[in-house]
Amino acid sequence: MEHRLISAIEAALGWSGAEELGKGFVRGSMDDPALVSRIMTPNRLLDVAMRRSLNRPQFRCFQKGEEVHPAIYYTDSVSPRGQSISMVNMRSLGRLLGEGATVIMDQANVFDPTMEVACRALQWWSRERVQVNAYLTTNDASGFPLHWDDHDVVIVQLAGEKEWEVRATSRAVPMYRDADPNSTPSDAIIWSGLMRTGDVMHIPRGHWHQATRTGSGSGKSLHVTFGITKRTGASWLAWLADWCREHEIFRHDLDRSQGTGTDALTEAAAQLVSERPPADFFDAYEQATTLPRHVPFLDILGPLDAVVCTTHFPPQIHEHGETVDIVASGKKLTLAAKALPALRLLLSGRPVELEQAAAVAGAEATEVAEVLVKEELCAVLTPELSSGYTDLVTSASS
């Protein structure tokens, strides 16, 4: 799936693909001002908060370096029948932001279609799981203190300015579950300065960093952080541990007698490692992901006229002479080979108008689309979902 944001990130950072993720700190600037406001604006972020029932930790507010108690900016919206729903009190939140505060929306991709599409595009690009958090800071509010993340991040400054400091790691590639608490920051500053609208920065896992508007006076900052969690050798070994249960030797109790049976166990472990290399783990990881949420297709609500592939990772297409297999999210579909042109179009990750698809890929495009929607590899392109692609991803049948 080609996405304008990915192209802009690659150009800003001097990358030619996802292989550069995690290799080193780098920053640059996008040369497409219209793209920045298209991704997210401060008012759109607040509009998302206003219209949804959000709770901590998905939506949090910080002021003067400390988290504001939710009771200060949340309220219960009570219906005439006494049903209570927790909602953000926008008047109270507005007061906090007016004084100077930072609001954070975790997993903005769950609530906003543009963020959803951007994360899916980054997942198809990186072949790793991605989520995006949004940070809105006003006036001279401070941000998080010096810390490190257990995943790589790509940061895009969407509005205003914010002062950053990035330091080297104090432990190579630290992990969330690790043998060391890694609590002593490095003294080596890699970069410090202002992130301005349109700037992009990649901070690899483990690098200490902090951002603030302290001392900046009146103004604002909005940035989004795309968290990309890459798999590690430890991830592979954990996966192997699950596979070992297939073999009887690993299911037996360990004998406490010194040396008894350890040679056979060691040999079996070595065999398992050779049989299931990291490449198999990569494929299995993608297939193990569950199907994403989407609006179900019900013909009673109207005809199927447009669809888009919404799998977390690109579906695999395998040709077998007169048939073709589609493998994605643990599912395998087998269709006649004549469906291949339609499949390539419908599974491209781009929106597809079925009337146009029939003209491009043949009359069976609509029938194939119905199968893919039924199997939940494609979703109905609702106006809301379509808005996430507008001006960012071109139609597949264009």
GROMACS .gro file of C-alpha atoms in nm:
model
  398
    1MET     CA    1   0.000   0.000   0.000
    2GLU     CA    2   0.157   0.330  -0.107
    3HIS     CA    3   0.085   0.605   0.145
    4ARG     CA    4   0.190   0.969   0.125
    5LEU     CA    5   0.299   0.971   0.489
    6ILE     CA    6   0.539   0.680   0.437
    7SER     CA    7   0.689   0.843   0.129
    8ALA     CA    8   0.730   1.169   0.323
    9ILE     CA    9   0.892   0.993   0.621
   10GLU     CA   10   1.136   0.807   0.398
   11ALA     CA   11   1.229   1.125   0.214
   12ALA     CA   12   1.272   1.324   0.538
   13LEU     CA   13   1.491   1.060   0.703
   14GLY     CA   14   1.681   0.959   0.390
   15TRP     CA   15   1.550   0.605   0.405
   16SER     CA   16   1.479   0.373   0.114
   17GLY     CA   17   1.274   0.122   0.311
   18ALA     CA   18   1.188  -0.019   0.653
   19GLU     CA   19   1.530  -0.183   0.685
   20GLU     CA   20   1.661   0.136   0.848
   21LEU     CA   21   1.426   0.104   1.146
   22GLY     CA   22   1.616   0.079   1.471
   23LYS     CA   23   1.962   0.128   1.318
   24GLY     CA   24   2.028   0.477   1.448
   25PHE     CA   25   1.891   0.814   1.547
   26VAL     CA   26   1.803   1.035   1.251
   27ARG     CA   27   1.589   1.340   1.190
   28GLY     CA   28   1.475   1.551   0.898
   29SER     CA   29   1.183   1.753   0.766
   30MET     CA   30   0.897   1.688   0.527
   31ASP     CA   31   0.852   1.919   0.231
   32ASP     CA   32   0.474   1.872   0.206
   33PRO     CA   33   0.296   2.126   0.433
   34ALA     CA   34  -0.052   2.009   0.325
   35LEU     CA   35   0.025   1.657   0.443
   36VAL     CA   36   0.097   1.769   0.799
   37SER     CA   37  -0.247   1.917   0.865
   38ARG     CA   38  -0.412   1.629   0.678
   39ILE     CA   39  -0.274   1.373   0.925
   40MET     CA   40  -0.410   1.537   1.242
   41THR     CA   41  -0.478   1.882   1.389
   42PRO     CA   42  -0.515   1.990   1.753
   43ASN     CA   43  -0.886   2.060   1.707
   44ARG     CA   44  -0.948   1.723   1.544
   45LEU     CA   45  -0.776   1.550   1.833
   46LEU     CA   46  -0.999   1.734   2.079
   47ASP     CA   47  -1.303   1.654   1.867
   48VAL     CA   48  -1.218   1.284   1.889
   49ALA     CA   49  -1.192   1.317   2.268
   50MET     CA   50  -1.524   1.499   2.286
   51ARG     CA   51  -1.724   1.241   2.089
   52ARG     CA   52  -1.603   0.922   2.253
   53SER     CA   53  -1.615   0.765   2.594
   54LEU     CA   54  -1.246   0.752   2.677
   55ASN     CA   55  -1.083   0.648   3.000
   56ARG     CA   56  -0.738   0.645   3.149
   57PRO     CA   57  -0.487   0.533   3.032
   58GLN     CA   58  -0.606   0.585   2.675
   59PHE     CA   59  -0.665   0.953   2.742
   60ARG     CA   60  -0.458   1.132   3.007
   61CYS     CA   61  -0.373   1.487   3.106
   62PHE     CA   62  -0.052   1.614   3.267
   63GLN     CA   63   0.018   1.952   3.426
   64LYS     CA   64   0.330   2.078   3.603
   65GLY     CA   65   0.499   1.743   3.554
   66GLU     CA   66   0.227   1.538   3.723
   67GLU     CA   67  -0.077   1.351   3.597
   68VAL     CA   68  -0.402   1.536   3.658
   69HIS     CA   69  -0.659   1.329   3.844
   70PRO     CA   70  -0.927   1.212   3.596
   71ALA     CA   71  -1.205   1.343   3.822
   72ILE     CA   72  -1.094   1.696   3.732
   73TYR     CA   73  -1.159   1.663   3.359
   74TYR     CA   74  -1.398   1.369   3.332
   75THR     CA   75  -1.769   1.377   3.398
   76ASP     CA   76  -2.057   1.131   3.387
   77SER     CA   77  -2.305   1.194   3.112
   78VAL     CA   78  -2.637   1.067   3.245
   79SER     CA   79  -2.922   0.981   3.011
   80PRO     CA   80  -3.291   1.048   3.095
   81ARG     CA   81  -3.314   0.682   3.203
   82GLY     CA   82  -3.021   0.715   3.440
   83GLN     CA   83  -2.757   0.544   3.226
   84SER     CA   84  -2.414   0.687   3.303
   85ILE     CA   85  -2.129   0.716   3.050
   86SER     CA   86  -1.789   0.858   3.137
   87MET     CA   87  -1.702   1.146   2.903
   88VAL     CA   88  -1.428   1.409   2.890
   89ASN     CA   89  -1.553   1.737   3.034
   90MET     CA   90  -1.442   1.963   2.751
   91ARG     CA   91  -1.491   2.281   2.954
   92SER     CA   92  -1.259   2.154   3.227
   93LEU     CA   93  -1.011   2.021   2.974
   94GLY     CA   94  -1.015   2.355   2.795
   95ARG     CA   95  -0.932   2.532   3.121
   96LEU     CA   96  -0.636   2.300   3.180
   97LEU     CA   97  -0.506   2.350   2.829
   98GLY     CA   98  -0.550   2.725   2.864
   99GLU     CA   99  -0.331   2.718   3.174
  100GLY     CA  100  -0.076   2.496   3.004
  101ALA     CA  101  -0.102   2.117   2.997
  102THR     CA  102  -0.028   1.806   2.795
  103VAL     CA  103  -0.299   1.565   2.683
  104ILE     CA  104  -0.213   1.221   2.550
  105MET     CA  105  -0.432   0.993   2.342
  106ASP     CA  106  -0.291   0.641   2.327
  107GLN     CA  107  -0.379   0.427   2.025
  108ALA     CA  108  -0.534   0.713   1.834
  109ASN     CA  109  -0.559   0.465   1.544
  110VAL     CA  110  -0.848   0.297   1.727
  111PHE     CA  111  -1.057   0.615   1.722
  112ASP     CA  112  -0.953   0.806   1.410
  113PRO     CA  113  -0.976   0.660   1.055
  114THR     CA  114  -0.680   0.861   0.924
  115MET     CA  115  -0.462   0.730   1.206
  116GLU     CA  116  -0.598   0.378   1.146
  117VAL     CA  117  -0.505   0.386   0.778
  118ALA     CA  118  -0.162   0.537   0.852
  119CYS     CA  119  -0.081   0.262   1.104
  120ARG     CA  120  -0.199  -0.010   0.866
  121ALA     CA  121   0.019   0.135   0.590
  122LEU     CA  122   0.319   0.141   0.825
  123GLN     CA  123   0.249  -0.219   0.924
  124TRP     CA  124   0.242  -0.330   0.561
  125TRP     CA  125   0.564  -0.134   0.507
  126SER     CA  126   0.753  -0.256   0.814
  127ARG     CA  127   0.584  -0.596   0.859
  128GLU     CA  128   0.567  -0.516   1.231
  129ARG     CA  129   0.282  -0.410   1.463
  130VAL     CA  130   0.232  -0.033   1.486
  131GLN     CA  131   0.027   0.193   1.708
  132VAL     CA  132   0.018   0.572   1.725
  133ASN     CA  133  -0.008   0.801   2.027
  134ALA     CA  134  -0.091   1.172   1.997
  135TYR     CA  135   0.052   1.441   2.228
  136LEU     CA  136  -0.094   1.792   2.251
  137THR     CA  137   0.096   2.039   2.469
  138THR     CA  138  -0.004   2.401   2.531
  139ASN     CA  139   0.186   2.708   2.647
  140ASP     CA  140   0.493   2.626   2.861
  141ALA     CA  141   0.381   2.288   2.994
  142SER     CA  142   0.644   2.023   3.051
  143GLY     CA  143   0.639   1.676   2.901
  144PHE     CA  144   0.752   1.337   3.029
  145PRO     CA  145   1.084   1.331   3.217
  146LEU     CA  146   1.386   1.160   3.064
  147HIS     CA  147   1.291   0.803   2.969
  148TRP     CA  148   1.342   0.531   2.709
  149ASP     CA  149   1.095   0.322   2.507
  150ASP     CA  150   1.108  -0.053   2.454
  151HIS     CA  151   1.023  -0.010   2.085
  152ASP     CA  152   1.139   0.204   1.794
  153VAL     CA  153   0.947   0.526   1.738
  154VAL     CA  154   0.892   0.758   1.443
  155ILE     CA  155   0.781   1.103   1.558
  156VAL     CA  156   0.607   1.352   1.332
  157GLN     CA  157   0.560   1.711   1.448
  158LEU     CA  158   0.218   1.818   1.319
  159ALA     CA  159   0.172   2.163   1.472
  160GLY     CA  160   0.374   2.416   1.670
  161GLU     CA  161   0.712   2.354   1.831
  162LYS     CA  162   0.861   2.147   2.109
  163GLU     CA  163   1.209   2.124   2.260
  164TRP     CA  164   1.366   1.779   2.254
  165GLU     CA  165   1.672   1.610   2.397
  166VAL     CA  166   1.785   1.269   2.277
  167ARG     CA  167   2.060   1.070   2.448
  168ALA     CA  168   2.244   0.750   2.372
  169THR     CA  169   2.148   0.418   2.526
  170SER     CA  170   2.286   0.313   2.862
  171ARG     CA  171   2.213  -0.053   2.782
  172ALA     CA  172   2.217  -0.196   2.431
  173VAL     CA  173   1.868  -0.276   2.297
  174PRO     CA  174   1.691  -0.297   2.636
  175MET     CA  175   1.359  -0.477   2.658
  176TYR     CA  176   1.035  -0.442   2.854
  177ARG     CA  177   1.105  -0.778   3.018
  178ASP     CA  178   1.479  -0.770   3.073
  179ALA     CA  179   1.755  -0.886   3.305
  180ASP     CA  180   1.846  -0.527   3.394
  181PRO     CA  181   1.618  -0.244   3.516
  182ASN     CA  182   1.811   0.006   3.296
  183SER     CA  183   1.726   0.302   3.517
  184THR     CA  184   2.040   0.517   3.484
  185PRO     CA  185   2.024   0.763   3.191
  186SER     CA  186   2.316   0.802   2.956
  187ASP     CA  187   2.513   1.129   2.977
  188ALA     CA  188   2.583   1.133   2.602
  189ILE     CA  189   2.349   1.379   2.429
  190ILE     CA  190   2.300   1.287   2.062
  191TRP     CA  191   2.081   1.580   1.969
  192SER     CA  192   1.890   1.862   2.133
  193GLY     CA  193   1.680   2.128   1.968
  194LEU     CA  194   1.337   2.230   1.843
  195MET     CA  195   1.104   2.005   1.651
  196ARG     CA  196   0.901   2.231   1.423
  197THR     CA  197   0.591   2.164   1.215
  198GLY     CA  198   0.675   1.903   0.951
  199ASP     CA  199   0.986   1.770   1.125
  200VAL     CA  200   1.033   1.394   1.154
  201MET     CA  201   1.254   1.202   1.397
  202HIS     CA  202   1.340   0.836   1.447
  203ILE     CA  203   1.446   0.731   1.796
  204PRO     CA  204   1.558   0.367   1.818
  205ARG     CA  205   1.464   0.148   2.110
  206GLY     CA  206   1.650   0.224   2.431
  207HIS     CA  207   1.759   0.579   2.353
  208TRP     CA  208   1.680   0.816   2.640
  209HIS     CA  209   1.475   1.122   2.544
  210GLN     CA  210   1.249   1.395   2.675
  211ALA     CA  211   1.039   1.676   2.526
  212THR     CA  212   0.900   1.995   2.677
  213ARG     CA  213   0.761   2.340   2.613
  214THR     CA  214   0.886   2.472   2.947
  215GLY     CA  215   1.001   2.831   2.896
  216SER     CA  216   0.847   2.852   2.547
  217GLY     CA  217   0.563   3.081   2.653
  218SER     CA  218   0.233   3.099   2.467
  219GLY     CA  219   0.185   2.844   2.192
  220LYS     CA  220   0.119   2.481   2.122
  221SER     CA  221   0.271   2.155   2.005
  222LEU     CA  222   0.106   1.852   1.849
  223HIS     CA  223   0.308   1.549   1.755
  224VAL     CA  224   0.227   1.186   1.691
  225THR     CA  225   0.452   0.898   1.783
  226PHE     CA  226   0.430   0.582   1.575
  227GLY     CA  227   0.550   0.298   1.797
  228ILE     CA  228   0.691   0.008   1.596
  229THR     CA  229   0.762  -0.306   1.795
  230LYS     CA  230   1.015  -0.521   1.612
  231ARG     CA  231   1.062  -0.887   1.694
  232THR     CA  232   1.378  -0.999   1.871
  233GLY     CA  233   1.578  -1.315   1.927
  234ALA     CA  234   1.398  -1.347   2.258
  235SER     CA  235   1.065  -1.334   2.072
  236TRP     CA  236   1.180  -1.619   1.848
  237LEU     CA  237   1.290  -1.832   2.145
  238ALA     CA  238   0.956  -1.772   2.318
  239TRP     CA  239   0.783  -1.890   1.999
  240LEU     CA  240   1.004  -2.200   1.991
  241ALA     CA  241   0.904  -2.274   2.350
  242ASP     CA  242   0.543  -2.301   2.235
  243TRP     CA  243   0.638  -2.535   1.949
  244CYS     CA  244   0.842  -2.763   2.175
  245ARG     CA  245   0.522  -2.891   2.333
  246GLU     CA  246   0.458  -3.092   2.015
  247HIS     CA  247   0.749  -3.318   2.108
  248GLU     CA  248   0.709  -3.567   2.390
  249ILE     CA  249   1.062  -3.521   2.521
  250PHE     CA  250   0.987  -3.162   2.622
  251ARG     CA  251   0.665  -3.258   2.799
  252HIS     CA  252   0.837  -3.495   3.042
  253ASP     CA  253   0.930  -3.380   3.391
  254LEU     CA  254   1.289  -3.272   3.428
  255ASP     CA  255   1.489  -3.529   3.623
  256ARG     CA  256   1.682  -3.377   3.914
  257SER     CA  257   1.944  -3.651   3.889
  258GLN     CA  258   2.268  -3.493   3.775
  259GLY     CA  259   2.300  -3.524   3.399
  260THR     CA  260   2.018  -3.774   3.350
  261GLY     CA  261   1.854  -3.721   3.012
  262THR     CA  262   2.011  -3.384   2.947
  263ASP     CA  263   2.200  -3.494   2.637
  264ALA     CA  264   1.882  -3.608   2.463
  265LEU     CA  265   1.703  -3.289   2.569
  266THR     CA  266   1.985  -3.072   2.437
  267GLU     CA  267   1.986  -3.260   2.107
  268ALA     CA  268   1.609  -3.222   2.074
  269ALA     CA  269   1.636  -2.847   2.142
  270ALA     CA  270   1.907  -2.810   1.878
  271GLN     CA  271   1.688  -3.001   1.632
  272LEU     CA  272   1.393  -2.774   1.706
  273VAL     CA  273   1.606  -2.465   1.647
  274SER     CA  274   1.721  -2.599   1.309
  275GLU     CA  275   1.370  -2.701   1.205
  276ARG     CA  276   1.207  -2.365   1.284
  277PRO     CA  277   1.439  -2.079   1.188
  278PRO     CA  278   1.355  -1.709   1.239
  279ALA     CA  279   1.211  -1.690   0.886
  280ASP     CA  280   0.935  -1.931   0.991
  281PHE     CA  281   0.870  -1.717   1.298
  282PHE     CA  282   0.824  -1.407   1.080
  283ASP     CA  283   0.560  -1.582   0.869
  284ALA     CA  284   0.383  -1.738   1.168
  285TYR     CA  285   0.371  -1.405   1.350
  286GLU     CA  286   0.184  -1.240   1.067
  287GLN     CA  287  -0.059  -1.528   1.037
  288ALA     CA  288  -0.125  -1.530   1.411
  289THR     CA  289  -0.264  -1.177   1.414
  290THR     CA  290  -0.637  -1.162   1.459
  291LEU     CA  291  -0.864  -1.000   1.205
  292PRO     CA  292  -0.916  -0.628   1.267
  293ARG     CA  293  -1.241  -0.463   1.367
  294HIS     CA  294  -1.457  -0.337   1.083
  295VAL     CA  295  -1.816  -0.258   0.994
  296PRO     CA  296  -1.989  -0.583   0.889
  297PHE     CA  297  -2.153  -0.601   0.549
  298LEU     CA  298  -2.529  -0.649   0.563
  299ASP     CA  299  -2.708  -0.647   0.228
  300ILE     CA  300  -3.021  -0.519   0.400
  301LEU     CA  301  -2.832  -0.193   0.459
  302GLY     CA  302  -2.743  -0.144   0.095
  303PRO     CA  303  -2.538  -0.292  -0.189
  304LEU     CA  304  -2.165  -0.359  -0.173
  305ASP     CA  305  -2.016  -0.087  -0.391
  306ALA     CA  306  -1.667  -0.025  -0.250
  307VAL     CA  307  -1.420  -0.224  -0.036
  308VAL     CA  308  -1.066  -0.210   0.099
  309CYS     CA  309  -0.831  -0.476   0.238
  310THR     CA  310  -0.791  -0.425   0.613
  311THR     CA  311  -0.566  -0.713   0.721
  312HIS     CA  312  -0.285  -0.616   0.957
  313PHE     CA  313  -0.025  -0.740   0.706
  314PRO     CA  314  -0.032  -0.788   0.327
  315PRO     CA  315  -0.216  -1.108   0.231
  316GLN     CA  316   0.000  -1.372   0.063
  317ILE     CA  317  -0.107  -1.475  -0.289
  318HIS     CA  318   0.015  -1.818  -0.406
  319GLU     CA  319  -0.056  -1.934  -0.763
  320HIS     CA  320  -0.107  -2.306  -0.829
  321GLY     CA  321  -0.192  -2.342  -1.195
  322GLU     CA  322  -0.571  -2.343  -1.215
  323THR     CA  323  -0.617  -2.219  -0.857
  324VAL     CA  324  -0.481  -1.945  -0.637
  325ASP     CA  325  -0.449  -1.946  -0.257
  326ILE     CA  326  -0.493  -1.639  -0.037
  327VAL     CA  327  -0.332  -1.664   0.308
  328ALA     CA  328  -0.387  -1.396   0.571
  329SER     CA  329  -0.461  -1.376   0.946
  330GLY     CA  330  -0.468  -1.754   0.984
  331LYS     CA  331  -0.712  -1.802   0.696
  332LYS     CA  332  -0.653  -1.975   0.364
  333LEU     CA  333  -0.890  -1.922   0.072
  334THR     CA  334  -0.867  -2.108  -0.258
  335LEU     CA  335  -1.017  -1.950  -0.569
  336ALA     CA  336  -1.003  -2.017  -0.942
  337ALA     CA  337  -0.699  -1.870  -1.116
  338LYS     CA  338  -0.921  -1.642  -1.325
  339ALA     CA  339  -0.986  -1.443  -1.007
  340LEU     CA  340  -0.619  -1.341  -0.984
  341PRO     CA  341  -0.651  -0.994  -1.148
  342ALA     CA  342  -0.941  -0.908  -0.918
  343LEU     CA  343  -0.756  -1.042  -0.613
  344ARG     CA  344  -0.447  -0.833  -0.683
  345LEU     CA  345  -0.666  -0.525  -0.712
  346LEU     CA  346  -0.886  -0.594  -0.410
  347LEU     CA  347  -0.597  -0.697  -0.182
  348SER     CA  348  -0.373  -0.403  -0.274
  349GLY     CA  349  -0.459  -0.215   0.045
  350ARG     CA  350  -0.611   0.068  -0.157
  351PRO     CA  351  -0.981   0.157  -0.176
  352VAL     CA  352  -1.162  -0.014  -0.462
  353GLU     CA  353  -1.484   0.102  -0.626
  354LEU     CA  354  -1.640  -0.222  -0.752
  355GLU     CA  355  -1.791  -0.068  -1.064
  356GLN     CA  356  -1.445   0.050  -1.169
  357ALA     CA  357  -1.288  -0.279  -1.058
  358ALA     CA  358  -1.514  -0.475  -1.292
  359ALA     CA  359  -1.393  -0.261  -1.583
  360VAL     CA  360  -1.029  -0.313  -1.486
  361ALA     CA  361  -1.018  -0.673  -1.358
  362GLY     CA  362  -1.324  -0.839  -1.508
  363ALA     CA  363  -1.686  -0.898  -1.419
  364GLU     CA  364  -1.597  -1.143  -1.142
  365ALA     CA  365  -1.444  -0.862  -0.934
  366THR     CA  366  -1.772  -0.802  -0.750
  367GLU     CA  367  -1.818  -1.171  -0.672
  368VAL     CA  368  -1.459  -1.199  -0.547
  369ALA     CA  369  -1.510  -0.886  -0.334
  370GLU     CA  370  -1.815  -1.042  -0.172
  371VAL     CA  371  -1.609  -1.349  -0.078
  372LEU     CA  372  -1.329  -1.138   0.069
  373VAL     CA  373  -1.573  -0.928   0.270
  374LYS     CA  374  -1.750  -1.238   0.398
  375GLU     CA  375  -1.415  -1.382   0.508
  376GLU     CA  376  -1.327  -1.044   0.667
  377LEU     CA  377  -1.009  -0.988   0.465
  378CYS     CA  378  -1.173  -0.682   0.312
  379ALA     CA  379  -1.411  -0.434   0.471
  380VAL     CA  380  -1.695  -0.221   0.345
  381LEU     CA  381  -1.555   0.119   0.249
  382THR     CA  382  -1.784   0.334   0.461
  383PRO     CA  383  -1.765   0.714   0.423
  384GLU     CA  384  -1.584   0.732   0.758
  385LEU     CA  385  -1.323   0.473   0.660
  386SER     CA  386  -1.291   0.628   0.315
  387SER     CA  387  -1.201   0.960   0.477
  388GLY     CA  388  -0.887   0.796   0.618
  389TYR     CA  389  -0.760   0.737   0.264
  390THR     CA  390  -0.865   1.066   0.104
  391ASP     CA  391  -0.564   1.258  -0.034
  392LEU     CA  392  -0.331   1.002   0.127
  393VAL     CA  393  -0.385   0.679  -0.070
  394THR     CA  394  -0.503   0.665  -0.431
  395SER     CA  395  -0.778   0.430  -0.540
  396ALA     CA  396  -0.654   0.091  -0.661
  397SER     CA  397  -0.862   0.114  -0.976
  398SER     CA  398  -0.744   0.465  -1.065
   0.00000   0.00000   0.00000
